[in-house]
Coordinates of C-alpha atoms in Angstrom, one line a residue:
M1 CA 0.0 0.0 0.0
P2 CA 1.5 3.4 -0.9
D3 CA 1.7 6.2 1.6
R4 CA -1.7 7.8 2.0
V5 CA -3.0 11.0 3.6
L6 CA -6.1 10.5 5.8
P7 CA -8.4 13.6 5.7
T8 CA -9.9 15.2 8.9
S9 CA -13.3 13.7 7.9
H10 CA -11.9 10.1 8.1
A11 CA -14.0 7.9 10.4
S12 CA -12.4 6.7 13.6
L13 CA -9.9 3.9 13.2
A14 CA -11.7 2.1 16.0
Y15 CA -14.2 1.0 13.3
G16 CA -11.4 -0.7 11.4
V17 CA -9.2 0.1 8.3
P18 CA -9.2 -0.8 4.7
A19 CA -7.5 -4.0 3.6
A20 CA -3.7 -3.4 3.6
A21 CA -0.4 -5.2 3.7
R22 CA 0.6 -6.7 7.0
A23 CA 2.1 -4.2 9.4
T24 CA 0.8 -1.2 7.6
I25 CA 0.2 1.6 10.1
F26 CA -2.7 4.0 10.1
V27 CA -2.4 7.1 12.3
L28 CA -5.2 9.7 12.8
S29 CA -6.0 12.8 14.9
V30 CA -8.7 15.4 14.6
G31 CA -6.3 17.2 12.3
G32 CA -6.1 14.3 9.8
G33 CA -3.5 11.5 9.5
M34 CA -1.8 9.1 7.2
S35 CA -1.1 5.4 6.5
V36 CA 2.2 3.9 5.5
G37 CA 3.5 0.5 4.8
P38 CA 6.2 -1.2 6.9
K39 CA 9.8 -0.4 6.1
E40 CA 12.8 -0.9 8.5
G41 CA 13.8 2.4 9.9
R42 CA 10.7 4.3 8.8
T43 CA 9.6 7.0 11.3
L44 CA 6.4 8.9 11.6
L45 CA 6.5 12.0 13.9
F46 CA 3.5 13.5 15.7
G47 CA 3.2 16.7 17.7
R48 CA 1.6 20.2 17.4
N49 CA 4.0 21.7 14.8
R50 CA 2.1 20.9 11.6
P51 CA 4.9 21.8 9.2
D52 CA 7.4 19.5 10.8
V53 CA 5.4 16.4 11.8
H54 CA 3.6 13.7 9.8
V55 CA 0.5 13.8 12.0
C56 CA -0.5 17.0 13.9
V57 CA -2.0 16.5 17.3
G58 CA -2.9 19.3 19.8
E59 CA -2.1 22.0 17.3
D60 CA -3.6 24.7 19.5
D61 CA -2.2 23.5 22.8
P62 CA 1.2 24.9 23.8
R63 CA 1.7 22.2 26.4
V64 CA 1.9 19.6 23.6
S65 CA 5.5 19.5 22.3
R66 CA 6.2 20.6 18.7
E67 CA 7.4 17.1 18.2
H68 CA 5.8 15.0 20.9
G69 CA 6.5 11.5 19.8
A70 CA 7.5 9.1 17.1
L71 CA 6.2 5.8 15.6
E72 CA 9.2 3.8 14.4
H73 CA 9.3 0.5 12.4
R74 CA 12.1 -1.8 13.4
S75 CA 12.5 -5.5 13.9
E76 CA 9.3 -6.1 12.1
K77 CA 7.2 -4.1 14.6
W78 CA 6.0 -0.6 15.1
W79 CA 7.2 1.1 18.3
I80 CA 6.1 4.3 20.0
R81 CA 8.6 6.7 21.5
N82 CA 8.0 9.9 23.6
T83 CA 10.1 12.8 22.5
G84 CA 8.0 15.5 24.3
R85 CA 8.0 17.1 27.7
L86 CA 4.8 15.5 29.0
P87 CA 3.9 11.8 29.2
I88 CA 1.9 9.9 26.6
R89 CA -0.9 7.7 28.0
L90 CA -1.2 4.2 26.5
P91 CA -4.0 1.6 27.1
G92 CA -4.2 0.3 30.6
G93 CA -3.2 3.7 32.0
R94 CA 0.5 3.1 31.1
L95 CA 2.4 6.4 31.0
L96 CA 5.3 6.6 28.5
F97 CA 7.9 9.3 29.5
A98 CA 10.6 10.9 27.3
E99 CA 13.5 9.1 29.0
E100 CA 12.0 5.6 28.6
E101 CA 12.7 3.1 25.9
P102 CA 10.1 2.8 23.0
V103 CA 7.2 0.5 23.6
P104 CA 6.1 -2.0 20.9
L105 CA 2.6 -1.6 19.5
G106 CA 0.4 -4.7 19.1
E107 CA -1.7 -5.4 16.0
G108 CA -5.1 -3.7 15.9
Y109 CA -6.4 -0.5 17.4
T110 CA -4.4 1.5 20.0
P111 CA -5.8 4.8 21.4
V112 CA -2.9 7.1 22.4
F113 CA -3.5 10.2 24.5
V114 CA -1.1 13.2 24.5
R115 CA -1.5 15.3 27.6
G116 CA -2.0 19.0 27.2
S117 CA -3.0 22.0 29.2
S118 CA -6.0 22.4 31.6
N119 CA -6.4 18.6 31.9
R120 CA -6.9 18.2 28.2
E121 CA -5.8 15.0 26.5
H122 CA -5.5 14.8 22.7
L123 CA -6.4 11.5 21.0
L124 CA -4.0 10.0 18.5
E125 CA -5.5 6.8 17.0
V126 CA -3.2 4.1 15.8
F127 CA -4.1 0.9 13.9
V128 CA -1.4 -1.6 12.9

């Protein structure tokens, strides 16, 4: 599957994704998203600085880092890494801090929450 931009009007990834090659990743926020096939070393960046990231999340929230995190493909898996100031919340309440090692993502739907200001959390939907 070639790289593809997902529009802001795209339905939630929780409803599923179109048929795609194994390990294709779909990433979506309220600002849109993208899907890309697996390739060793490939990295997708997310954060509030739209011009410099692949998927913009929390664009209007200064507490979200310009580059808050990365999704990396290595060893035949997708991994999530925090590159921002505030923790990223994963399923089960797991907090991922900037100084921690990346965490592997399982196949299927993963909601990721980026903490922002005034108790806001910005949803980044990921589907592998």
